[in-house]
């Protein structure tokens, strides 16, 4: 018999009631598609993308950026070790909002920090996930 594991339709939108604040944690779990090129997790205000977290298999890194009034800022691309996401493999990403940055871990291991560019944390009230993944769980 086939198992019926739940996965969310994409793009998947979640409201972050009350907005972000230091110590708030967002957890996203899924499986990267076998032929994946890219996927993203966005933390957004009503108009801007405060944090775009964008694993790219076609470039073998995780691009991070902020989009304000339709304009992307400078990308952050460095990683402390090789690209941790793998096509066909499951992952759990935890994004902890801290006072100065987002601290991101993958499968329990710290991956990177992203200094806040959009500093009105309370206004960050939407989470969006889309791209080449099976999305199993989002906890805000
Ligand atoms: C662009 C891409 C966007 C976003 C952005 C991040 O090239 O089209 O989807 O990933 O880079 O800097």
Short mmCIF file of C-alpha atoms and ligand atoms in Angstrom, two decimals:
data_model
loop_
_atom_site.label_atom_id
_atom_site.label_comp_id
_atom_site.label_asym_id
_atom_site.label_seq_id
_atom_site.Cartn_x
_atom_site.Cartn_y
_atom_site.Cartn_z
CA UNK A 1 0.00 0.00 0.00
CA UNK A 2 1.24 3.46 -0.78
CA UNK A 3 2.00 5.63 2.15
CA UNK A 4 0.38 9.06 2.09
CA UNK A 5 2.87 11.46 3.55
CA UNK A 6 1.48 14.99 3.64
CA UNK A 7 3.13 17.62 1.54
CA UNK A 8 2.04 21.20 0.96
CA UNK A 9 1.00 22.63 -2.39
CA UNK A 10 3.43 25.21 -3.71
CA UNK A 11 3.83 28.12 -3.45
CA UNK A 12 3.04 27.77 0.23
CA UNK A 13 2.13 30.89 2.22
CA UNK A 14 1.96 31.10 6.00
CA UNK A 15 1.08 34.10 8.16
CA UNK A 16 3.52 34.87 10.93
CA UNK A 17 1.02 36.19 13.46
CA UNK A 18 2.55 38.96 15.55
CA UNK A 19 5.55 39.26 13.24
CA UNK A 20 9.12 38.42 14.07
CA UNK A 21 11.03 39.19 17.27
CA UNK A 22 14.32 37.98 18.72
CA UNK A 23 14.09 34.29 19.73
CA UNK A 24 11.26 33.48 17.33
CA UNK A 25 12.04 30.30 15.41
CA UNK A 26 10.75 29.18 12.02
CA UNK A 27 11.25 25.58 10.97
CA UNK A 28 10.86 24.29 7.43
CA UNK A 29 11.22 20.62 6.52
CA UNK A 30 11.09 19.04 3.12
CA UNK A 31 12.77 16.96 0.47
CA UNK A 32 14.75 18.48 -2.36
CA UNK A 33 13.50 17.17 -5.72
CA UNK A 34 15.92 14.85 -7.51
CA UNK A 35 16.25 17.21 -10.47
CA UNK A 36 16.05 20.41 -8.40
CA UNK A 37 17.53 23.64 -9.69
CA UNK A 38 16.45 26.02 -6.91
CA UNK A 39 14.00 26.65 -4.12
CA UNK A 40 13.47 29.47 -1.67
CA UNK A 41 12.17 30.42 1.74
CA UNK A 42 11.13 34.08 1.96
CA UNK A 43 10.31 36.10 5.05
CA UNK A 44 8.26 39.10 3.92
CA UNK A 45 6.54 42.28 4.97
CA UNK A 46 3.41 43.31 3.05
CA UNK A 47 5.65 44.77 0.32
CA UNK A 48 9.25 43.63 0.72
CA UNK A 49 11.29 40.44 1.13
CA UNK A 50 13.27 40.82 4.34
CA UNK A 51 15.08 37.50 3.96
CA UNK A 52 15.33 35.44 0.78
CA UNK A 53 17.01 32.09 1.48
CA UNK A 54 17.65 30.45 -1.85
CA UNK A 55 19.49 27.12 -2.24
CA UNK A 56 20.68 26.88 -5.86
CA UNK A 57 21.82 23.53 -7.17
CA UNK A 58 22.69 25.06 -10.53
CA UNK A 59 25.24 27.27 -8.75
CA UNK A 60 26.03 24.96 -5.84
CA UNK A 61 25.44 27.52 -3.11
CA UNK A 62 22.77 29.20 -1.00
CA UNK A 63 22.04 32.77 -2.10
CA UNK A 64 20.71 35.18 0.53
CA UNK A 65 19.32 38.60 -0.19
CA UNK A 66 16.71 41.26 0.61
CA UNK A 67 14.30 42.91 -1.83
CA UNK A 68 13.07 46.40 -0.99
CA UNK A 69 10.65 48.27 -3.25
CA UNK A 70 11.22 45.70 -5.99
CA UNK A 71 15.01 46.02 -5.92
CA UNK A 72 17.36 43.24 -4.83
CA UNK A 73 20.30 44.20 -2.64
CA UNK A 74 23.74 42.62 -2.58
CA UNK A 75 23.74 38.84 -2.52
CA UNK A 76 25.46 36.90 0.25
CA UNK A 77 26.79 33.60 -1.07
CA UNK A 78 29.58 32.37 1.17
CA UNK A 79 29.18 29.12 3.11
CA UNK A 80 31.36 27.73 5.91
CA UNK A 81 31.53 24.34 4.19
CA UNK A 82 30.32 22.70 0.97
CA UNK A 83 26.74 23.16 -0.17
CA UNK A 84 24.80 21.19 2.47
CA UNK A 85 21.57 20.71 0.51
CA UNK A 86 21.48 17.72 -1.82
CA UNK A 87 19.12 16.81 -4.60
CA UNK A 88 16.84 13.98 -3.49
CA UNK A 89 17.56 14.40 0.23
CA UNK A 90 15.43 15.62 3.09
CA UNK A 91 16.35 18.66 5.16
CA UNK A 92 15.20 20.68 8.13
CA UNK A 93 16.05 24.38 8.13
CA UNK A 94 15.64 26.35 11.35
CA UNK A 95 15.70 30.13 11.09
CA UNK A 96 16.10 31.81 14.48
CA UNK A 97 15.39 35.50 14.49
CA UNK A 98 17.96 37.19 16.71
CA UNK A 99 18.38 40.86 17.61
CA UNK A 100 20.97 41.54 14.91
CA UNK A 101 20.51 38.73 12.40
CA UNK A 102 18.76 35.59 11.29
CA UNK A 103 20.71 32.56 12.42
CA UNK A 104 20.11 29.61 10.10
CA UNK A 105 20.85 25.99 10.86
CA UNK A 106 20.35 22.97 8.67
CA UNK A 107 19.80 19.51 10.17
CA UNK A 108 20.90 20.84 13.54
CA UNK A 109 24.15 22.36 12.32
CA UNK A 110 24.71 26.12 12.18
CA UNK A 111 24.96 27.20 8.56
CA UNK A 112 25.02 30.99 8.40
CA UNK A 113 23.93 34.30 9.85
CA UNK A 114 22.24 37.04 7.85
CA UNK A 115 22.37 40.53 9.38
CA UNK A 116 18.99 42.27 9.39
CA UNK A 117 18.64 44.78 6.58
CA UNK A 118 14.94 45.27 7.19
CA UNK A 119 14.99 46.07 10.87
CA UNK A 120 11.28 46.49 11.63
CA UNK A 121 10.98 42.85 12.64
CA UNK A 122 7.34 43.16 13.68
CA UNK A 123 6.39 44.03 10.10
CA UNK A 124 7.71 40.67 8.82
CA UNK A 125 4.45 38.76 8.82
CA UNK A 126 4.53 36.38 5.84
CA UNK A 127 6.48 33.27 5.04
CA UNK A 128 6.55 31.88 1.51
CA UNK A 129 8.15 28.69 0.23
CA UNK A 130 8.39 27.68 -3.41
CA UNK A 131 10.60 25.95 -5.92
CA UNK A 132 11.94 22.47 -6.53
CA UNK A 133 11.07 20.73 -3.30
CA UNK A 134 8.47 18.61 -1.59
CA UNK A 135 7.43 20.71 1.40
CA UNK A 136 6.47 18.57 4.37
CA UNK A 137 6.22 20.93 7.30
CA UNK A 138 6.38 24.60 8.25
CA UNK A 139 6.27 25.62 11.89
CA UNK A 140 6.19 29.30 12.81
C1 LIG B 1 17.75 36.92 -8.85
C2 LIG B 1 16.64 35.90 -8.95
C3 LIG B 1 15.69 36.07 -7.79
C4 LIG B 1 16.45 36.06 -6.49
C5 LIG B 1 17.59 37.05 -6.54
C6 LIG B 1 18.42 37.02 -5.27
O1 LIG B 1 18.69 36.74 -9.87
O2 LIG B 1 15.93 36.11 -10.16
O3 LIG B 1 14.73 35.04 -7.81
O4 LIG B 1 16.94 34.77 -6.23
O5 LIG B 1 18.43 36.78 -7.63
O6 LIG B 1 19.48 37.93 -5.34
#
